Amino acid sequence: MQRKAYVPGVALLVVLVAGCSSGSGTDGATTDSKAGVPKAAAAPPGRYRTLPEPCRAVNKGVLKDMLPGAAELPDDQKAKAYAGAAELTYDTDRRVGCRWKDEAPDAVRRLYVDFERVVSYDPAVSDDDRAKAVYGKKEAAAKLPAAPKDGGKDTRPGGSGTGKSGTPSGTPSGTPSGKPSAGLRVQSQAAASPTAPPASPPVSSGPPATTPDGLKPRILTGLGDAAYLDDALTASGSAAQRRTVTVVFRTSNVIVTVEYTEQPSSPGATAPDSQELQEKTQALSAKLAELFGD
């Protein structure tokens, strides 16, 4: 009995498959369910790919001004004080920071600089947009007072505000300062009525701490793409009041934080002056912003 040959059938199958692939009218290009639908372009990367070395980002002249006690130290200790201490980091292209400490006879001062490069892992969201969101959360957490109805003034050092660093003209020098942002408790004297005893005994023999309107926590203009300043006064038990001025600004996909703190050595000393600390912190922030210029 003669066997049946199956070769012609196999050949026919090959011909049919070839016909399906070559006769589609697309010059050999395969199609799928997404044919004809253009792919969305990935969001552009951030402008900055690296970060400055933080401990070298602040020049010695600025450090001498912000850490005056270091000038009195022996040379080896002075060099160590100006060198700062780098923050521990595992990716220097993503986040770096440096801290300085100055223990002078009159006060203890601390300076902190932080650089954060924001990266978006969502291809539909750019690094800049992600950085805007991160900065927005920081600003919201600061709980800044509402901006004045006139829109505020340029409060940069040398800016077009109502006096140096936004201090209203006519404010007497030496006016006690220190009113913190919302949520902080400040010692103050209750107003006493001439016909009734005060509601509570005074907690301090000195005048209450206040902050001129031009020096309150606020949005800053002319610094990076967005910026704000916070000014907080805190006290712990019998310790002297400690003032911390913080400036945070964003430039493209990098967020920079500058934090400057001063605490008098004597518990009964006057609270550190807002204007002086704010001027120094803003001046340093402006210099750091230049590192990200064109």
Tab-separated table of C-alpha atoms in Angstrom:
chain	number	residue	atom	x	y	z
A	1	MET	CA	0.000	0.000	0.000
A	2	GLN	CA	1.483	3.314	-1.040
A	3	ARG	CA	2.058	5.954	1.697
A	4	LYS	CA	0.448	9.382	1.330
A	5	ALA	CA	2.809	12.323	0.958
A	6	TYR	CA	2.233	15.292	3.301
A	7	VAL	CA	4.896	17.622	1.921
A	8	PRO	CA	2.496	19.553	-0.363
A	9	GLY	CA	0.311	20.318	2.657
A	10	VAL	CA	3.225	21.724	4.621
A	11	ALA	CA	4.261	23.814	1.667
A	12	LEU	CA	0.711	25.155	1.340
A	13	LEU	CA	0.770	26.163	5.036
A	14	VAL	CA	4.033	28.040	4.543
A	15	VAL	CA	2.576	29.854	1.555
A	16	LEU	CA	-0.523	30.878	3.520
A	17	VAL	CA	1.520	32.209	6.443
A	18	ALA	CA	3.780	34.108	4.081
A	19	GLY	CA	0.735	35.559	2.351
A	20	CYS	CA	-0.700	36.807	5.642
A	21	SER	CA	2.517	38.553	6.574
A	22	SER	CA	3.377	40.039	3.198
A	23	GLY	CA	-0.055	40.837	1.863
A	24	SER	CA	-1.146	43.158	4.648
A	25	GLY	CA	-0.532	46.259	2.585
A	26	THR	CA	1.948	47.744	5.116
A	27	ASP	CA	5.167	46.929	3.253
A	28	GLY	CA	6.100	44.192	5.717
A	29	ALA	CA	5.464	46.218	8.921
A	30	THR	CA	3.595	44.378	11.638
A	31	THR	CA	0.589	45.915	13.318
A	32	ASP	CA	-0.928	45.637	16.776
A	33	SER	CA	-3.734	47.123	18.784
A	34	LYS	CA	-1.795	50.393	19.208
A	35	ALA	CA	-1.136	50.875	15.514
A	36	GLY	CA	-1.562	54.483	14.456
A	37	VAL	CA	-1.506	55.801	18.051
A	38	PRO	CA	1.603	57.944	18.656
A	39	LYS	CA	3.496	57.300	21.879
A	40	ALA	CA	3.524	60.161	24.409
A	41	ALA	CA	6.885	61.899	24.635
A	42	ALA	CA	8.706	61.460	27.931
A	43	ALA	CA	8.865	64.547	30.147
A	44	PRO	CA	12.169	66.427	29.877
A	45	PRO	CA	14.864	65.807	32.510
A	46	GLY	CA	15.851	68.454	35.008
A	47	ARG	CA	18.387	71.134	34.193
A	48	TYR	CA	20.884	69.985	36.806
A	49	ARG	CA	22.505	66.544	36.913
A	50	THR	CA	24.976	67.128	39.751
A	51	LEU	CA	25.230	69.156	42.971
A	52	PRO	CA	27.901	71.477	44.393
A	53	GLU	CA	30.181	70.260	47.172
A	54	PRO	CA	28.322	71.757	50.163
A	55	CYS	CA	31.202	72.366	52.565
A	56	ARG	CA	33.047	74.303	49.852
A	57	ALA	CA	29.985	76.165	48.631
A	58	VAL	CA	30.258	78.797	51.380
A	59	ASN	CA	33.347	80.980	51.041
A	60	LYS	CA	35.563	81.799	53.999
A	61	GLY	CA	34.566	85.454	54.094
A	62	VAL	CA	30.910	84.547	54.633
A	63	LEU	CA	31.841	81.989	57.274
A	64	LYS	CA	33.872	84.578	59.177
A	65	ASP	CA	30.835	86.846	59.249
A	66	MET	CA	28.342	84.168	60.274
A	67	LEU	CA	30.662	82.343	62.709
A	68	PRO	CA	32.542	85.193	64.420
A	69	GLY	CA	33.729	83.126	67.376
A	70	ALA	CA	35.902	80.925	65.167
A	71	ALA	CA	38.308	83.827	64.577
A	72	GLU	CA	39.486	83.568	68.187
A	73	LEU	CA	40.376	79.872	67.982
A	74	PRO	CA	43.866	78.440	67.487
A	75	ASP	CA	44.740	77.965	63.821
A	76	ASP	CA	44.103	74.218	63.740
A	77	GLN	CA	40.702	74.546	65.430
A	78	LYS	CA	39.828	77.556	63.300
A	79	ALA	CA	40.501	75.610	60.113
A	80	LYS	CA	38.335	72.757	61.375
A	81	ALA	CA	35.498	75.142	62.274
A	82	TYR	CA	35.519	76.736	58.816
A	83	ALA	CA	35.785	73.352	57.057
A	84	GLY	CA	32.410	72.224	58.370
A	85	ALA	CA	31.122	68.662	58.686
A	86	ALA	CA	29.544	66.981	55.674
A	87	GLU	CA	26.216	65.212	56.144
A	88	LEU	CA	26.208	61.468	55.600
A	89	THR	CA	24.858	60.699	52.127
A	90	TYR	CA	24.744	57.694	49.838
A	91	ASP	CA	24.267	59.558	46.572
A	92	THR	CA	26.085	62.865	46.228
A	93	ASP	CA	24.249	63.570	42.976
A	94	ARG	CA	20.902	63.514	44.762
A	95	ARG	CA	21.387	65.179	48.152
A	96	VAL	CA	24.279	66.703	50.080
A	97	GLY	CA	24.622	68.940	53.122
A	98	CYS	CA	27.135	70.528	55.476
A	99	ARG	CA	27.009	71.841	59.049
A	100	TRP	CA	29.097	74.409	60.909
A	101	LYS	CA	29.115	75.214	64.636
A	102	ASP	CA	30.525	78.290	66.374
A	103	GLU	CA	30.745	78.394	70.178
A	104	ALA	CA	31.643	81.970	71.068
A	105	PRO	CA	31.581	83.497	74.578
A	106	ASP	CA	28.427	85.458	73.761
A	107	ALA	CA	26.437	82.864	71.827
A	108	VAL	CA	26.361	79.529	70.022
A	109	ARG	CA	25.741	79.786	66.288
A	110	ARG	CA	24.988	77.022	63.830
A	111	LEU	CA	24.849	77.064	60.047
A	112	TYR	CA	23.393	74.356	57.813
A	113	VAL	CA	23.323	74.192	54.015
A	114	ASP	CA	21.438	71.490	52.102
A	115	PHE	CA	21.211	70.798	48.362
A	116	GLU	CA	18.556	68.409	47.045
A	117	ARG	CA	18.313	67.427	43.382
A	118	VAL	CA	14.792	66.204	42.669
A	119	VAL	CA	14.295	63.425	40.137
A	120	SER	CA	10.924	62.270	38.831
A	121	TYR	CA	10.565	58.570	38.160
A	122	ASP	CA	7.282	59.137	36.341
A	123	PRO	CA	8.002	59.551	32.612
A	124	ALA	CA	4.931	61.771	32.325
A	125	VAL	CA	6.163	64.192	35.028
A	126	SER	CA	9.261	66.328	34.521
A	127	ASP	CA	11.932	66.742	37.183
A	128	ASP	CA	11.047	70.440	37.405
A	129	ASP	CA	7.377	69.710	38.049
A	130	ARG	CA	8.289	67.152	40.672
A	131	ALA	CA	10.620	69.712	42.307
A	132	LYS	CA	7.777	72.253	42.334
A	133	ALA	CA	5.634	69.770	44.250
A	134	VAL	CA	8.392	69.006	46.772
A	135	TYR	CA	9.066	72.708	47.313
A	136	GLY	CA	5.328	73.383	47.664
A	137	LYS	CA	5.091	70.880	50.521
A	138	LYS	CA	7.996	72.543	52.318
A	139	GLU	CA	6.404	75.963	51.953
A	140	ALA	CA	3.043	74.683	53.175
A	141	ALA	CA	4.686	73.032	56.190
A	142	ALA	CA	6.266	76.379	57.146
A	143	LYS	CA	2.745	77.826	57.634
A	144	LEU	CA	3.722	81.301	56.549
A	145	PRO	CA	1.427	84.179	57.516
A	146	ALA	CA	-0.899	85.442	54.810
A	147	ALA	CA	0.757	87.908	52.432
A	148	PRO	CA	-0.168	91.593	52.913
A	149	LYS	CA	-2.864	93.009	50.667
A	150	ASP	CA	-0.349	95.160	48.792
A	151	GLY	CA	1.451	92.036	47.656
A	152	GLY	CA	4.503	92.591	49.846
A	153	LYS	CA	7.866	94.094	49.065
A	154	ASP	CA	11.161	92.854	47.696
A	155	THR	CA	12.912	91.771	50.877
A	156	ARG	CA	16.271	90.819	49.439
A	157	PRO	CA	19.322	92.579	50.914
A	158	GLY	CA	19.528	95.828	48.966
A	159	GLY	CA	16.124	95.168	47.387
A	160	SER	CA	13.277	97.610	46.885
A	161	GLY	CA	11.577	97.009	50.232
A	162	THR	CA	10.601	99.626	52.777
A	163	GLY	CA	14.046	99.870	54.282
A	164	LYS	CA	16.970	97.537	54.714
A	165	SER	CA	15.862	93.917	54.486
A	166	GLY	CA	12.244	95.022	54.464
A	167	THR	CA	12.380	96.778	57.836
A	168	PRO	CA	9.847	99.621	57.832
A	169	SER	CA	11.536	103.010	58.000
A	170	GLY	CA	11.319	104.592	61.415
A	171	THR	CA	11.694	101.322	63.314
A	172	PRO	CA	14.134	102.104	66.141
A	173	SER	CA	17.318	100.081	66.182
A	174	GLY	CA	17.559	97.633	69.017
A	175	THR	CA	13.835	96.992	69.065
A	176	PRO	CA	13.411	93.538	70.638
A	177	SER	CA	12.546	90.998	68.002
A	178	GLY	CA	11.460	87.419	68.017
A	179	LYS	CA	7.792	86.853	67.259
A	180	PRO	CA	7.736	83.365	65.737
A	181	SER	CA	5.619	81.886	63.021
A	182	ALA	CA	2.163	80.552	63.838
A	183	GLY	CA	2.059	77.728	66.343
A	184	LEU	CA	5.086	78.731	68.478
A	185	ARG	CA	4.613	79.908	72.017
A	186	VAL	CA	6.358	83.094	73.103
A	187	GLN	CA	6.640	84.450	76.603
A	188	SER	CA	4.770	87.750	76.935
A	189	GLN	CA	3.188	89.939	79.547
A	190	ALA	CA	-0.583	90.063	79.863
A	191	ALA	CA	-2.016	93.529	79.547
A	192	ALA	CA	-2.992	94.814	82.967
A	193	SER	CA	-6.151	96.795	83.511
A	194	PRO	CA	-5.844	99.849	85.832
A	195	THR	CA	-8.839	98.594	87.820
A	196	ALA	CA	-8.184	94.878	87.797
A	197	PRO	CA	-5.187	92.654	88.514
A	198	PRO	CA	-3.405	91.075	85.545
A	199	ALA	CA	-4.804	87.771	84.358
A	200	SER	CA	-1.464	86.097	85.080
A	201	PRO	CA	1.867	87.203	86.536
A	202	PRO	CA	4.503	88.371	84.054
A	203	VAL	CA	6.911	85.649	82.976
A	204	SER	CA	9.757	87.941	82.018
A	205	SER	CA	11.151	91.150	83.427
A	206	GLY	CA	12.115	92.361	79.965
A	207	PRO	CA	9.939	93.626	77.122
A	208	PRO	CA	8.038	91.064	75.052
A	209	ALA	CA	9.667	89.782	71.897
A	210	THR	CA	8.206	91.181	68.704
A	211	THR	CA	8.974	91.028	65.008
A	212	PRO	CA	8.473	94.039	62.709
A	213	ASP	CA	6.035	93.348	59.898
A	214	GLY	CA	8.779	93.501	57.278
A	215	LEU	CA	10.713	90.702	59.006
A	216	LYS	CA	7.969	88.169	59.579
A	217	PRO	CA	8.097	84.781	57.807
A	218	ARG	CA	7.224	85.428	54.165
A	219	ILE	CA	7.592	84.643	50.486
A	220	LEU	CA	10.797	86.041	48.974
A	221	THR	CA	11.142	87.426	45.465
A	222	GLY	CA	14.151	87.500	43.187
A	223	LEU	CA	15.703	84.317	44.586
A	224	GLY	CA	15.606	81.284	42.311
A	225	ASP	CA	12.277	80.247	40.807
A	226	ALA	CA	10.510	80.349	44.183
A	227	ALA	CA	11.643	81.075	47.733
A	228	TYR	CA	10.446	81.718	51.267
A	229	LEU	CA	11.921	82.740	54.632
A	230	ASP	CA	10.934	81.406	58.036
A	231	ASP	CA	11.919	82.971	61.363
A	232	ALA	CA	11.294	80.956	64.529
A	233	LEU	CA	12.044	81.794	68.143
A	234	THR	CA	12.083	78.974	70.683
A	235	ALA	CA	12.986	78.582	74.341
A	236	SER	CA	13.609	75.509	76.458
A	237	GLY	CA	13.212	75.853	80.205
A	238	SER	CA	15.681	78.358	81.625
A	239	ALA	CA	17.791	78.411	78.466
A	240	ALA	CA	18.090	81.567	76.410
A	241	GLN	CA	15.750	82.037	73.489
A	242	ARG	CA	17.091	80.513	70.289
A	243	ARG	CA	16.315	82.058	66.928
A	244	THR	CA	16.450	80.058	63.707
A	245	VAL	CA	16.155	81.738	60.317
A	246	THR	CA	15.564	79.433	57.370
A	247	VAL	CA	15.588	80.285	53.678
A	248	VAL	CA	14.414	77.684	51.170
A	249	PHE	CA	14.524	78.293	47.439
A	250	ARG	CA	14.067	76.254	44.262
A	251	THR	CA	15.953	76.658	41.029
A	252	SER	CA	14.764	74.265	38.324
A	253	ASN	CA	15.025	70.760	39.823
A	254	VAL	CA	17.254	71.679	42.796
A	255	ILE	CA	15.988	72.801	46.214
A	256	VAL	CA	18.396	74.669	48.496
A	257	THR	CA	17.927	75.103	52.245
A	258	VAL	CA	19.954	77.505	54.396
A	259	GLU	CA	19.402	77.395	58.159
A	260	TYR	CA	21.117	79.815	60.538
A	261	THR	CA	20.654	79.579	64.313
A	262	GLU	CA	21.858	81.742	67.186
A	263	GLN	CA	21.368	81.159	70.911
A	264	PRO	CA	22.885	83.523	73.522
A	265	SER	CA	25.103	81.904	76.141
A	266	SER	CA	23.388	83.760	78.993
A	267	PRO	CA	19.820	82.628	79.812
A	268	GLY	CA	18.739	86.210	80.539
A	269	ALA	CA	20.166	87.668	77.346
A	270	THR	CA	18.028	89.461	74.788
A	271	ALA	CA	16.693	87.258	71.999
A	272	PRO	CA	18.851	87.290	68.855
A	273	ASP	CA	17.944	90.051	66.422
A	274	SER	CA	15.777	89.027	63.479
A	275	GLN	CA	17.120	91.632	61.085
A	276	GLU	CA	20.772	90.678	61.495
A	277	LEU	CA	20.177	86.939	61.142
A	278	GLN	CA	17.829	87.386	58.207
A	279	GLU	CA	20.258	89.649	56.355
A	280	LYS	CA	23.095	87.165	56.717
A	281	THR	CA	20.951	84.183	55.758
A	282	GLN	CA	19.524	85.904	52.681
A	283	ALA	CA	22.965	87.131	51.599
A	284	LEU	CA	24.346	83.582	51.754
A	285	SER	CA	21.305	82.232	49.907
A	286	ALA	CA	21.852	84.747	47.107
A	287	LYS	CA	25.480	83.601	46.768
A	288	LEU	CA	24.432	79.958	46.630
A	289	ALA	CA	21.864	80.769	43.949
A	290	GLU	CA	24.711	82.076	41.798
A	291	LEU	CA	26.157	78.554	41.741
A	292	PHE	CA	23.166	77.549	39.616
A	293	GLY	CA	23.359	80.476	37.206
A	294	ASP	CA	23.819	80.207	33.463
